[in-house]
Short mmCIF file of C-alpha atoms in Angstrom, two decimals:
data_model
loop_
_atom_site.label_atom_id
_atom_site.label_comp_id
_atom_site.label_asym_id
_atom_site.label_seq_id
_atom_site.Cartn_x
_atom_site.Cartn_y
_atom_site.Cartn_z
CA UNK G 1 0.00 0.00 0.00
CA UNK G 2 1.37 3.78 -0.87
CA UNK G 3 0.91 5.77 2.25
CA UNK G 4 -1.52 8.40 1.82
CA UNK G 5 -2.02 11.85 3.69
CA UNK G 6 -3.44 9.78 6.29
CA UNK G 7 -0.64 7.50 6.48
CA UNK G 8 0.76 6.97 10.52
CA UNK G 9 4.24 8.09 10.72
CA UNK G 10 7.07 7.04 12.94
CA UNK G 11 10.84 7.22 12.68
CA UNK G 12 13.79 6.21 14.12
CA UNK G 13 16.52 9.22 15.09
CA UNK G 14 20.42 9.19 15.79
CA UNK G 15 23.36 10.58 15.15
CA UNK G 16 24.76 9.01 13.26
CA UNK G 17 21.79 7.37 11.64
CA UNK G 18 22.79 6.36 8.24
CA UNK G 19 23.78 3.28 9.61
CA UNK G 20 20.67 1.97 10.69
CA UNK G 21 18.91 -1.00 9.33
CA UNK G 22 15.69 0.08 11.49
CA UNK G 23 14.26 1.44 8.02
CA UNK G 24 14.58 -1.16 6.10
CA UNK G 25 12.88 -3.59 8.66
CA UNK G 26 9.89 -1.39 9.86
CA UNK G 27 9.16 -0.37 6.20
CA UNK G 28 9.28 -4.44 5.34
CA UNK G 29 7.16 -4.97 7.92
CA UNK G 30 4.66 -2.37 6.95
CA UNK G 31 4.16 -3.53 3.49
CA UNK G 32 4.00 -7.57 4.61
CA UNK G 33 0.93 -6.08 7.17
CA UNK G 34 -0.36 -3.79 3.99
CA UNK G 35 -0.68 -1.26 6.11
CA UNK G 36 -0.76 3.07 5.14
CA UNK G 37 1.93 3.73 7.35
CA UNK G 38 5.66 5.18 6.78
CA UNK G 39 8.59 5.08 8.94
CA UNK G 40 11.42 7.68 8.55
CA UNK G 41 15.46 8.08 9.64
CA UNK G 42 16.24 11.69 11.10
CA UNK G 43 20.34 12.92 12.25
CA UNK G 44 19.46 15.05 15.09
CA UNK G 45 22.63 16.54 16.35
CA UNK G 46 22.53 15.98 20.52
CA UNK G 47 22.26 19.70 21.22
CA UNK G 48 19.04 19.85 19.70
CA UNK G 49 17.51 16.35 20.91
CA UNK G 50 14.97 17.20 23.24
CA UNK G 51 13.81 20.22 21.58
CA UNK G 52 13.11 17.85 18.32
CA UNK G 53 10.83 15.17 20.88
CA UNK G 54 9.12 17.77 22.24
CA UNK G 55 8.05 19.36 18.66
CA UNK G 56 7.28 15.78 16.89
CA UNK G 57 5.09 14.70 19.62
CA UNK G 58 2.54 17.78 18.57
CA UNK G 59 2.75 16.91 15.14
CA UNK G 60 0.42 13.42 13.82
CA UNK G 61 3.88 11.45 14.48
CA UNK G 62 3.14 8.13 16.64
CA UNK G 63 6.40 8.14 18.23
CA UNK G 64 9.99 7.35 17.45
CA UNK G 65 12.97 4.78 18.08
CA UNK G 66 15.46 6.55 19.50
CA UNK G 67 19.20 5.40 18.97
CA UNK G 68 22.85 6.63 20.14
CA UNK G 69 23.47 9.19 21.41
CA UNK G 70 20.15 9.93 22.86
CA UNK G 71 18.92 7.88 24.87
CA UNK G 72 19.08 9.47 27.86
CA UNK G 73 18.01 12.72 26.26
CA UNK G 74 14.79 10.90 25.57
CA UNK G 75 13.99 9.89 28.51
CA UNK G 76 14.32 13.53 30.04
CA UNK G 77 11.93 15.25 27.37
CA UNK G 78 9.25 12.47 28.73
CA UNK G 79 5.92 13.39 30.18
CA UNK G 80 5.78 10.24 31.96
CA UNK G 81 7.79 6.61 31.80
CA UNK G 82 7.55 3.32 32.03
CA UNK G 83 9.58 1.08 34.89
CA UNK G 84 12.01 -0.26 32.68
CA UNK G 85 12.72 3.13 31.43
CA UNK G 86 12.64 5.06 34.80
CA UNK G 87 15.22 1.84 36.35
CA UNK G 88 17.46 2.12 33.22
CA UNK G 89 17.67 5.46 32.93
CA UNK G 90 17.22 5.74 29.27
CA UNK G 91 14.59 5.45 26.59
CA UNK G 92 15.21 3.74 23.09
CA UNK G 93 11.00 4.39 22.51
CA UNK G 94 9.05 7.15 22.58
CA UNK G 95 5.28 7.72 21.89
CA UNK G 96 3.51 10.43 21.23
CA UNK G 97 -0.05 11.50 22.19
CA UNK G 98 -1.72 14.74 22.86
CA UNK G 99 1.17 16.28 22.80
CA UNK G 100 2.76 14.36 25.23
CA UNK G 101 5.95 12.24 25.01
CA UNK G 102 5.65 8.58 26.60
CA UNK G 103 9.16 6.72 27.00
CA UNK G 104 9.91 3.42 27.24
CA UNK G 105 12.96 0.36 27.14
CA UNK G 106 12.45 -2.62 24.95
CA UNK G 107 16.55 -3.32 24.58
CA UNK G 108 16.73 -5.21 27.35
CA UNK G 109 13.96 -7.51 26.36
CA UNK G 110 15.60 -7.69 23.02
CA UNK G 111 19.12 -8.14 24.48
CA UNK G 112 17.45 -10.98 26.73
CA UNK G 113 15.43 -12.69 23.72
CA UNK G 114 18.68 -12.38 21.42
CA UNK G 115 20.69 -14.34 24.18
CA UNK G 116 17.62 -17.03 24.54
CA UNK G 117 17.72 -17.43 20.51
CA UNK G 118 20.95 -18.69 20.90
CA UNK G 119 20.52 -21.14 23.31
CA UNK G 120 22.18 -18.83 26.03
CA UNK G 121 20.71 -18.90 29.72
CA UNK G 122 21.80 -15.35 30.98
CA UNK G 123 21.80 -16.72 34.60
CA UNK G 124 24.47 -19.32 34.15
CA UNK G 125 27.92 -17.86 35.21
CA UNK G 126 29.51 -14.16 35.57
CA UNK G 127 28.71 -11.54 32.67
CA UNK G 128 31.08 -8.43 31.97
CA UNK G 129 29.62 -5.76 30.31
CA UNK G 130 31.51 -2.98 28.75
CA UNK G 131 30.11 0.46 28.20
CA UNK G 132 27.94 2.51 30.32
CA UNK G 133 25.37 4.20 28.00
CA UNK G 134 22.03 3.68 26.97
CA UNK G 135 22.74 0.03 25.67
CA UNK G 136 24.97 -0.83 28.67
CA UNK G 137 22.08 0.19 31.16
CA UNK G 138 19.49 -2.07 29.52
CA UNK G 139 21.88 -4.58 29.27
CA UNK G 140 22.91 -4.85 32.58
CA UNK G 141 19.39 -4.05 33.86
CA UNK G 142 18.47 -7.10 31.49
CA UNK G 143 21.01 -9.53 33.63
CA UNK G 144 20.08 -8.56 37.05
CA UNK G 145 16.60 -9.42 36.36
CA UNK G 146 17.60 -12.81 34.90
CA UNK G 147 19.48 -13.58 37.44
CA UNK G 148 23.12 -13.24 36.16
CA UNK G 149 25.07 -14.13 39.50
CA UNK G 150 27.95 -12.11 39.17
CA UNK G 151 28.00 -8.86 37.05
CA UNK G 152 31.54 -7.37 36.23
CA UNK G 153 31.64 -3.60 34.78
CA UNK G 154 34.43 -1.88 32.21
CA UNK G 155 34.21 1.88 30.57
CA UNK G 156 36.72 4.13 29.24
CA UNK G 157 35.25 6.62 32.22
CA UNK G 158 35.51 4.22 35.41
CA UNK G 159 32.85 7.37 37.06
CA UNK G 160 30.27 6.35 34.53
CA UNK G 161 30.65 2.58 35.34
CA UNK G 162 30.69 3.26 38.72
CA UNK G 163 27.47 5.55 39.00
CA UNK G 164 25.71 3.10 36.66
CA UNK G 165 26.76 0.26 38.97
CA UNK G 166 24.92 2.38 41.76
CA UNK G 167 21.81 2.82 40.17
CA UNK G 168 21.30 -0.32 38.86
CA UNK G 169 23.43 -2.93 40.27
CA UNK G 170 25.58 -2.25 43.73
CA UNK G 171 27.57 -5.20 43.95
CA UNK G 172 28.58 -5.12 40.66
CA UNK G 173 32.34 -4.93 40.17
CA UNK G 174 34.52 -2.35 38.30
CA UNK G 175 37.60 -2.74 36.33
CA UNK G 176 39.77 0.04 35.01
CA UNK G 177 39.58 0.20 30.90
CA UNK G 178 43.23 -0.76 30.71
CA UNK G 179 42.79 -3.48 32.37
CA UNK G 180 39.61 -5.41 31.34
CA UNK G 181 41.35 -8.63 29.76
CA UNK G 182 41.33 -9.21 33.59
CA UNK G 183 37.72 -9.08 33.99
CA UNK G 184 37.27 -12.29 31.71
CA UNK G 185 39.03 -15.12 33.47
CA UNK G 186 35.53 -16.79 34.45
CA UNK G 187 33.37 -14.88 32.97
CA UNK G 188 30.35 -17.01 31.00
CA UNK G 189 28.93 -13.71 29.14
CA UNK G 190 31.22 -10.93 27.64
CA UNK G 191 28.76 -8.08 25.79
CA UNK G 192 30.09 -4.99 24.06
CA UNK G 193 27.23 -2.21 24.51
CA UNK G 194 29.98 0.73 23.71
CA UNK G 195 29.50 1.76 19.84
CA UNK G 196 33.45 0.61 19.14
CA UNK G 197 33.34 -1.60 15.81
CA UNK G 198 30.22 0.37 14.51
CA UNK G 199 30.75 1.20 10.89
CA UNK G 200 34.43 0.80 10.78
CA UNK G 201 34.60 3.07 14.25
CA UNK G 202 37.62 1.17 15.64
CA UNK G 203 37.63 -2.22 17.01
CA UNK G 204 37.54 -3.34 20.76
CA UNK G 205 40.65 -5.62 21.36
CA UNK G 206 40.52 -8.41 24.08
CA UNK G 207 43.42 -11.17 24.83
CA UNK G 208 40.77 -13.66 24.24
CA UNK G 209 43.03 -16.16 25.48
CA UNK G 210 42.21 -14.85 29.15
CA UNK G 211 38.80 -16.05 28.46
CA UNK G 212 36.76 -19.47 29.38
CA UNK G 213 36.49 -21.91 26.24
CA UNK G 214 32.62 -21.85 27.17
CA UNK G 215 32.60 -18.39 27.12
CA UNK G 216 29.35 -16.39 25.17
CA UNK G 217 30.26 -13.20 23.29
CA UNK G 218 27.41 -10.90 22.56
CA UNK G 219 28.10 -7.44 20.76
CA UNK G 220 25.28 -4.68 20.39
CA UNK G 221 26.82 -3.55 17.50
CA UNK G 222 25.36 -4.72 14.00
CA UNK G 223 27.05 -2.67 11.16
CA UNK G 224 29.55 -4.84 10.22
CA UNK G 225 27.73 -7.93 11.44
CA UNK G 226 30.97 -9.68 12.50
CA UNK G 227 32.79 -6.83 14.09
CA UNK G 228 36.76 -7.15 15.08
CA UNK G 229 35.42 -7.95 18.87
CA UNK G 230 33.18 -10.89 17.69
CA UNK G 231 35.71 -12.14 14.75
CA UNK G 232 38.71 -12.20 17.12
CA UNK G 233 36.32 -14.06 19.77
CA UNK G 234 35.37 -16.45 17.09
CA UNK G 235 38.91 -17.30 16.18
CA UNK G 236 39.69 -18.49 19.37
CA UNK G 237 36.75 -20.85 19.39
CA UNK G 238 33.98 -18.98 21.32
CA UNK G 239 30.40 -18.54 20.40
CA UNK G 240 29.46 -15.45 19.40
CA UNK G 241 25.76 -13.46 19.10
CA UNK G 242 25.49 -10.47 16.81
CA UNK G 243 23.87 -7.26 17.61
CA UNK G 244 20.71 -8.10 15.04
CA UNK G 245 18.81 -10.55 17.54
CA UNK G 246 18.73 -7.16 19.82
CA UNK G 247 18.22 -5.11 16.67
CA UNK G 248 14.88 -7.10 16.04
CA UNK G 249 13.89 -7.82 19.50
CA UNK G 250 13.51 -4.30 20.46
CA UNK G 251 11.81 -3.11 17.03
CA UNK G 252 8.86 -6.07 17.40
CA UNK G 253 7.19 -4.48 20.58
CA UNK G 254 8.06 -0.52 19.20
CA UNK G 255 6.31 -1.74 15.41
CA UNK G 256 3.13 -2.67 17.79
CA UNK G 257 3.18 0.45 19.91
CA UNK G 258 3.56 2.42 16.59
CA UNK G 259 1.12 0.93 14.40
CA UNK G 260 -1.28 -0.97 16.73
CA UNK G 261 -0.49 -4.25 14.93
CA UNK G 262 1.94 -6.94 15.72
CA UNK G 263 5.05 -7.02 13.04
CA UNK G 264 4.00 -9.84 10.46
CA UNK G 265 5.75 -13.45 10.73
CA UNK G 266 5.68 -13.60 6.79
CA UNK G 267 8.84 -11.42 7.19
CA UNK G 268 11.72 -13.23 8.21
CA UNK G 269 13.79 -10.30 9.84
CA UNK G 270 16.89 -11.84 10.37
CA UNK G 271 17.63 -13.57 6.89
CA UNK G 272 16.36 -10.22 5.83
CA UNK G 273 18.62 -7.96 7.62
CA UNK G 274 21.68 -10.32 6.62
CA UNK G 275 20.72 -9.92 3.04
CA UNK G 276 20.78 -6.40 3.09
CA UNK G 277 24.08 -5.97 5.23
CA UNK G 278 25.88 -8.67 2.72
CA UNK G 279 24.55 -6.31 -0.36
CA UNK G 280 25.99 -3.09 1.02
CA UNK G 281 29.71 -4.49 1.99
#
């Protein structure tokens, strides 16, 4: 169907943005439901985030996905929140009614149904994250309420680690940046929620032989799909998870909230996604 005047409108918005596959997979979506609907990238530059939520949500836009670096922006310019949200501290969905701005978190069910999809139980053994943004919060919000028994913390500003350890998990332990390949003797989950890797960004280097052989090695990042982090890991024999399961397990419950239907199973959103990132290398 050709979206009409009427058409409902959402987006996704970042900066950078051109990266995202979030386009490609709502507007797939939207034509396997045959629905008059469009959904729309915008670069928003972070000093004028909030003032861009607050103008969209008293336009006829449903709401928006909200990527790096403004997730926490988002949740700020809210009217009101949901308790994932309000615990994470950041927002990756916003809707819009009345003029008002409703956040929400759906990464850290995606990060959780990405790790299931694999066969990975997210209680099992230690989990290091590294990172303390928007990602990194959901993520490590995500374990806590699995279960993980032991959660180990690493960021380039050991302050941010720290007061995101405080917030959302006190026991949690902190190593210093330089010295993370020290965080993974025993660890059973190592995640990279920082945006190193993304697009050619700069890969995050590990002495992966510090690790467990039964070690699981998630990365949040999905442009490449095989980043240096995961490819290294996978050369020295440990599973890896790519940053699509968390890609599509987030946009499923945000395609719903947009467009009041459930994202049709015709549409299968991995193979698709691969396709599409093996056609643009």
């Amino acid at each position: 169907m050709k979206p009409t005047g009427a058409a409902r409108i959402a987006g996704v918005v970042g900066d950078p943005i051109a990266h995202s596959l979030s386009p490609s997979l709502m507007s797939a979506w939207i034509e396997a439901a045959g629905i008059n609907a469009v959904y729309t990238p915008y670069r928003v530059e972070s000093e004028q985030a909030e003032a861009f939520f607050r103008v969209l949500a008293r336009t006829n836009c449903a709401g928006l996905n909200v990527t790096l670096p403004h997730k926490q922006t988002a949740l700020a310019a809210c009217d009101d929140a949901s308790k994932a949200a309000r615990a994470i501290g950041a927002a990756n969905l916003l809707t819009f009614r009345d003029g008002r701005i409703h956040a929400d978190n759906t990464d850290a069910a995606g990060f959780l149904n990405a790790l299931r999809a694999g066969g990975v139980d997210p209680s099992r053994g230690p989990a290091l994250i590294l990172g303390a943004g928007g990602a990194a919060r959901a993520i490590l919000y995500a374990l806590v309420e699995a279960g993980a028994p032991e959660i180990r913390l690493s960021n380039r500003s050991r302050a941010n680690a720290t007061a995101m350890a405080a917030d959302l998990a006190p026991g949690a332990r902190i190593h210093d940046w330089e010295r993370r390949d020290e965080a993974l003797a025993g660890a059973a989950l190592i995640v990279n929620a920082t945006s190193l890797g993304l697009s050619g960004s700069g890969d995050l280097v590990f002495d992966w032989s510090r690790a467990p052989a039964d070690a699981v090695v998630a990365d949040s990042v999905y442009k490449p799909l095989e980043t240096g982090f995961l490819r290294d890991a996978a050369a020295r024999g440990l599973k890896t998870i790519h940053g699509l399961g968390m890609l599509i397990g987030q946009a499923r419950p945000s395609f719903k909230a947009f467009y009041g239907v459930s994202p049709p199973e015709s549409v299968a959103a991995e193979d698709y996604l691969v396709s599409l990132l093996e056609a643009s290398r």
